[in-house]
Short mmCIF file of C-alpha atoms in Angstrom, two decimals:
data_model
loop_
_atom_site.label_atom_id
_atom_site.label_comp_id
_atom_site.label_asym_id
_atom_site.label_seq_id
_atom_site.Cartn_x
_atom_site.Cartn_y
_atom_site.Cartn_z
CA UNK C 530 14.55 -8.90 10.51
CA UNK C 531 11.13 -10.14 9.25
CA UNK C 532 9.56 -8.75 6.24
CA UNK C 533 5.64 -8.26 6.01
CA UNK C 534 4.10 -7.48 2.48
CA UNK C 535 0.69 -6.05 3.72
CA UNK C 536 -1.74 -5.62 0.98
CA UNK C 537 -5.41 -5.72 -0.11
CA UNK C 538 -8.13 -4.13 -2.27
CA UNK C 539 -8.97 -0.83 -1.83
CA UNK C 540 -10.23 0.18 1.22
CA UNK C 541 -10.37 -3.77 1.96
CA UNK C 542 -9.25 -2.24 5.75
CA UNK C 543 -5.33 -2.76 5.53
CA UNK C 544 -4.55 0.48 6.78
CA UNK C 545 -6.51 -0.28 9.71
CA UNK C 546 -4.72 -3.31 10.04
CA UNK C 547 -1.43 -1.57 9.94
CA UNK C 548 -1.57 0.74 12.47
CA UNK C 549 -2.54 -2.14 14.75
CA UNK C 550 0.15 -3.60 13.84
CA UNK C 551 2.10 -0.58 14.41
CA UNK C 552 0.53 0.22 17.42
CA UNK C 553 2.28 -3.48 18.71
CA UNK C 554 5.74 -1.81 17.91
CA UNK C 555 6.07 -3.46 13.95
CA UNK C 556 7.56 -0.80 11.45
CA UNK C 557 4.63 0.65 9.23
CA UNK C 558 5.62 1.42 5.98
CA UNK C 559 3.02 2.76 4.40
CA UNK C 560 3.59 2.93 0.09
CA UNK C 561 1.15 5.74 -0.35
CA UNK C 562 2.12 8.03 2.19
CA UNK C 563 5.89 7.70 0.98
CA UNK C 564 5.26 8.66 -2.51
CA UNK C 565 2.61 11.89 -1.04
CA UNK C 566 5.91 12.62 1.06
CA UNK C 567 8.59 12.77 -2.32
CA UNK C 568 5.72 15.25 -4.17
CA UNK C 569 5.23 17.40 -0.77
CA UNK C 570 8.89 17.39 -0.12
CA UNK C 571 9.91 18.21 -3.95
CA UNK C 572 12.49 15.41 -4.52
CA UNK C 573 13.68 14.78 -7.45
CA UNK C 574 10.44 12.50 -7.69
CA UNK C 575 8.17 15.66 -7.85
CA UNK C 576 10.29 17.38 -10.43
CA UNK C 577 10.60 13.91 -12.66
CA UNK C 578 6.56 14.16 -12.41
CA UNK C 579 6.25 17.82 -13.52
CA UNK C 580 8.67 17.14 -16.55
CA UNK C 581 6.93 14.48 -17.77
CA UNK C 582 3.59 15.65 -17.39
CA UNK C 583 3.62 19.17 -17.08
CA UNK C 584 3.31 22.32 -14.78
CA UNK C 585 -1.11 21.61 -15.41
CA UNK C 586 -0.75 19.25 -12.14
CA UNK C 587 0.13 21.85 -10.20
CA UNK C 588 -1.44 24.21 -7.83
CA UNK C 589 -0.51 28.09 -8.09
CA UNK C 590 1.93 27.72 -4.90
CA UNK C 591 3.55 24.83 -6.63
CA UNK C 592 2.51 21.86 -4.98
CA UNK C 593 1.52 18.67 -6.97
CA UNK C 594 -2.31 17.97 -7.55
CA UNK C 595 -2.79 14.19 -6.99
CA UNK C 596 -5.84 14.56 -8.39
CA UNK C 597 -5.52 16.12 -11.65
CA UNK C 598 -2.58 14.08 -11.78
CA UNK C 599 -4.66 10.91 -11.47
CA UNK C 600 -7.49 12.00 -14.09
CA UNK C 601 -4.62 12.04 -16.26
CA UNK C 602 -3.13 8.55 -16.03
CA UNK C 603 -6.18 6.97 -15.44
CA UNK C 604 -7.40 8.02 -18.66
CA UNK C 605 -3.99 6.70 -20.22
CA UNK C 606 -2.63 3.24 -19.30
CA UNK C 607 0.99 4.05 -20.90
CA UNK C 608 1.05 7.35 -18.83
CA UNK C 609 -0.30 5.23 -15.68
CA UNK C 610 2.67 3.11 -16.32
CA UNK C 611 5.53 5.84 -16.61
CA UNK C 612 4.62 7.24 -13.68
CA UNK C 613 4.51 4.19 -11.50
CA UNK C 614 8.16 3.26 -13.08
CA UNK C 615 9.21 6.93 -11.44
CA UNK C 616 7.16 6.58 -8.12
CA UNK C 617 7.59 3.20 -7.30
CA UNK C 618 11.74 2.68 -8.15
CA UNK C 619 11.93 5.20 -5.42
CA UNK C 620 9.89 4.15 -3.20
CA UNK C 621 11.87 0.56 -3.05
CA UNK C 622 15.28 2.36 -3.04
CA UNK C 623 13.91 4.59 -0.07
CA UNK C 624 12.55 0.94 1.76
CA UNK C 625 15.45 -0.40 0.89
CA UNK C 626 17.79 2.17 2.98
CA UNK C 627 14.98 2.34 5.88
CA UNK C 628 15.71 -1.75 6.29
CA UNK C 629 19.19 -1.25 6.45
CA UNK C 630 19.19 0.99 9.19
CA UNK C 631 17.08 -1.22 11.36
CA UNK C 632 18.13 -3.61 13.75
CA UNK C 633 18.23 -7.57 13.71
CA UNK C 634 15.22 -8.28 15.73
CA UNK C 635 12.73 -5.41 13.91
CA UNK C 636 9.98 -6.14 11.76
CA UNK C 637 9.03 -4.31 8.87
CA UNK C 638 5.46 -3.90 7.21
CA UNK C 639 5.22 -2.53 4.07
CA UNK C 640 1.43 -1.72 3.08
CA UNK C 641 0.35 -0.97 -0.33
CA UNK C 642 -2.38 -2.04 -2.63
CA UNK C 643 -0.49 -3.82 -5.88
CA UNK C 644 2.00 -5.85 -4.01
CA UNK C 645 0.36 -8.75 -5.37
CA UNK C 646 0.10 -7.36 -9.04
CA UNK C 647 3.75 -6.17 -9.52
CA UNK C 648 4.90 -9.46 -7.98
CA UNK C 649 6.99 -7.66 -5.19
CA UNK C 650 5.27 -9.51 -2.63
CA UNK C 651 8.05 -12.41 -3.26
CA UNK C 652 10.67 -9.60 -1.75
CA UNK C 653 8.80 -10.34 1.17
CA UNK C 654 9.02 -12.74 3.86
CA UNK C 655 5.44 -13.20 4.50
CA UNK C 656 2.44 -11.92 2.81
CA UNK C 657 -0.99 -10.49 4.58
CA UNK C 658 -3.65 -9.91 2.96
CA UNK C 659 -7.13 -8.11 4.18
CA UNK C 660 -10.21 -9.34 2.38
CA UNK C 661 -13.19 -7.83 1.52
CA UNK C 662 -16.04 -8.15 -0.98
CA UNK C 663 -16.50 -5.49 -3.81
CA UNK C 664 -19.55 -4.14 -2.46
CA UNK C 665 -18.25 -3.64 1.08
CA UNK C 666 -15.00 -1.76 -0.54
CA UNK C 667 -16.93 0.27 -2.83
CA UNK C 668 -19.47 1.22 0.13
CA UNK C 669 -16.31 1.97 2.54
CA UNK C 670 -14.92 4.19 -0.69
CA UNK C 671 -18.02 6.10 -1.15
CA UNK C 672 -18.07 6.69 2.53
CA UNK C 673 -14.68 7.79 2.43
CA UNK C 674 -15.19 10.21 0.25
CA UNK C 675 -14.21 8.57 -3.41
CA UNK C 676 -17.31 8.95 -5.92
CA UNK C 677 -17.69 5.95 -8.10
CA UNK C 678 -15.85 6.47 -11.08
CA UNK C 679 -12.99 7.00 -8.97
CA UNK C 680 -14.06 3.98 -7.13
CA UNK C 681 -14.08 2.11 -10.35
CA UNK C 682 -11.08 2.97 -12.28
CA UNK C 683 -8.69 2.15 -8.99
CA UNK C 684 -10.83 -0.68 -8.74
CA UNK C 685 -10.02 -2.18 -12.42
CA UNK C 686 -6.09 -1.57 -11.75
CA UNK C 687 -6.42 -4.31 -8.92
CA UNK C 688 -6.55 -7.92 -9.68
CA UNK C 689 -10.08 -9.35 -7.58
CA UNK C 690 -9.30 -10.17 -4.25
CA UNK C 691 -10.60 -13.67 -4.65
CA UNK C 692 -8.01 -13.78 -6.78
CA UNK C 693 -4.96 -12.45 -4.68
CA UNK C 694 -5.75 -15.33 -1.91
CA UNK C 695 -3.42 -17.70 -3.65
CA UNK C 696 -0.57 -15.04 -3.04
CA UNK C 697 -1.40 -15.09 0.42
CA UNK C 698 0.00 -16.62 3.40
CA UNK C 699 -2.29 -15.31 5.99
CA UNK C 700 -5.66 -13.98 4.99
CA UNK C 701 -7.41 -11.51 7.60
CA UNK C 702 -11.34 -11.34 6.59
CA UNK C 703 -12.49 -8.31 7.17
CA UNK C 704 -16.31 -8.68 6.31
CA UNK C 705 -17.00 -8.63 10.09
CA UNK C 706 -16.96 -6.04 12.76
CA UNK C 707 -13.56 -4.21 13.99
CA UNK C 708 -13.47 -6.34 16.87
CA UNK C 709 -13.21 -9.12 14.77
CA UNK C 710 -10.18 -7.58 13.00
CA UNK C 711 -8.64 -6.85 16.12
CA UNK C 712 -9.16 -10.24 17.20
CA UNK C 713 -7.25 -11.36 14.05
CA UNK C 714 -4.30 -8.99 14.44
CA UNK C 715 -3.74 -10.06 17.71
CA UNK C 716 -3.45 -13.77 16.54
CA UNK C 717 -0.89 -12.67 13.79
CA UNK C 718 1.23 -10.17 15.85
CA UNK C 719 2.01 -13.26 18.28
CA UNK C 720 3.02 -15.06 15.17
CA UNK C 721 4.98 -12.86 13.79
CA UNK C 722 6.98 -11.89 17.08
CA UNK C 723 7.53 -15.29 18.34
CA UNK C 724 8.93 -15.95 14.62
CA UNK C 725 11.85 -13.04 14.82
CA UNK C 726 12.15 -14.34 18.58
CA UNK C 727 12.71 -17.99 17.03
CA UNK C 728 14.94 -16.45 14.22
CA UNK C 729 17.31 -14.33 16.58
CA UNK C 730 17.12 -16.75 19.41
#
């Protein structure tokens, strides 16, 4: 089985990039959406959150307010660290039994934002990652709905991408039009399925 760490800036475009990669039969794993899914479903993720930092980040039927959850540890490095210990040890036991379950010639890519930053990308076989300037990923965010300050303080989490290129073994610009991003994916989705072809042959 081959292993993609797919990761990027905010809205750099990776999720775009995943489900064309997905959309070419990989396995899209996407970090985000997992950890929505343990607060939605009330694992024992959700109810570890609540403890911690109390029945305020709920809603009145109970569910968990990402938001107000987020102007908390935002505001609070030490709290922004606690919860990422809770979120993110489950989300790499839940990968972890997902990969098991899949066969030989699969491949797996896992998208998330601070692959790069919490060194898991060496867990990985390969790393991807989508570039994109600041000012095109802030203008994408305020598009998208973020204002600025929220814009900002994910921002300041994330190391530069100029930075994160050195971590990279394939680099997908993304400064360009979508066609050029498809034009991109295609190149790497041949890559990647003649290597598991090569590897299982």
């Amino acid at each position: 089985m081959l292993k993609i760490a797919l990761t990027g800036n905010m809205c750099s475009g990776k999720s775009t990039l995943g489900r064309l990669f997905q959309k070419a039969g990989f396995r899209l794993f996407d970090a985000d959406l997992i950890i929505r899914n343990f607060y939605e479903e009330r694992t024992e993720v959700y109810y570890k959150v609540v403890e911690i930092f109390g029945k305020d980040i709920l809603d009145e039927d109970g569910s968990l307010n990402r938001k107000k959850l987020a102007n908390i540890v935002f505001k609070d490095s030490k709290k922004l660290s606690l919860l990422e210990d809770i979120t993110h040890g489950a989300l790499y036991k839940k990968l972890e039994e997902e990969f098991k379950n899949m066969p030989e010639d699969s491949i797996a890519v896992v998208e998330a934002s601070l692959l790069i930053e919490k060194g898991t990308y060496r867990n990985y076989h390969t790393t991807v990652l989508v570039y994109s300037t600041y000012e095109l990923c802030k203008e994408r965010a305020l598009n998208s709905g973020y204002t600025l300050e929220d814009f900002e303080r994910r921002w300041k989490r994330q190391k530069p991408p100029e930075e994160k290129l050195k971590h990279a073994n394939f680099v997908v610009d993304n400064t360009g039009s979508l066609e050029e991003l498809q034009r991109r994916a295609e190149e790497l989705i041949k890559i990647f399925k003649n290597w598991v072809y090569f590897q299982n042959a």
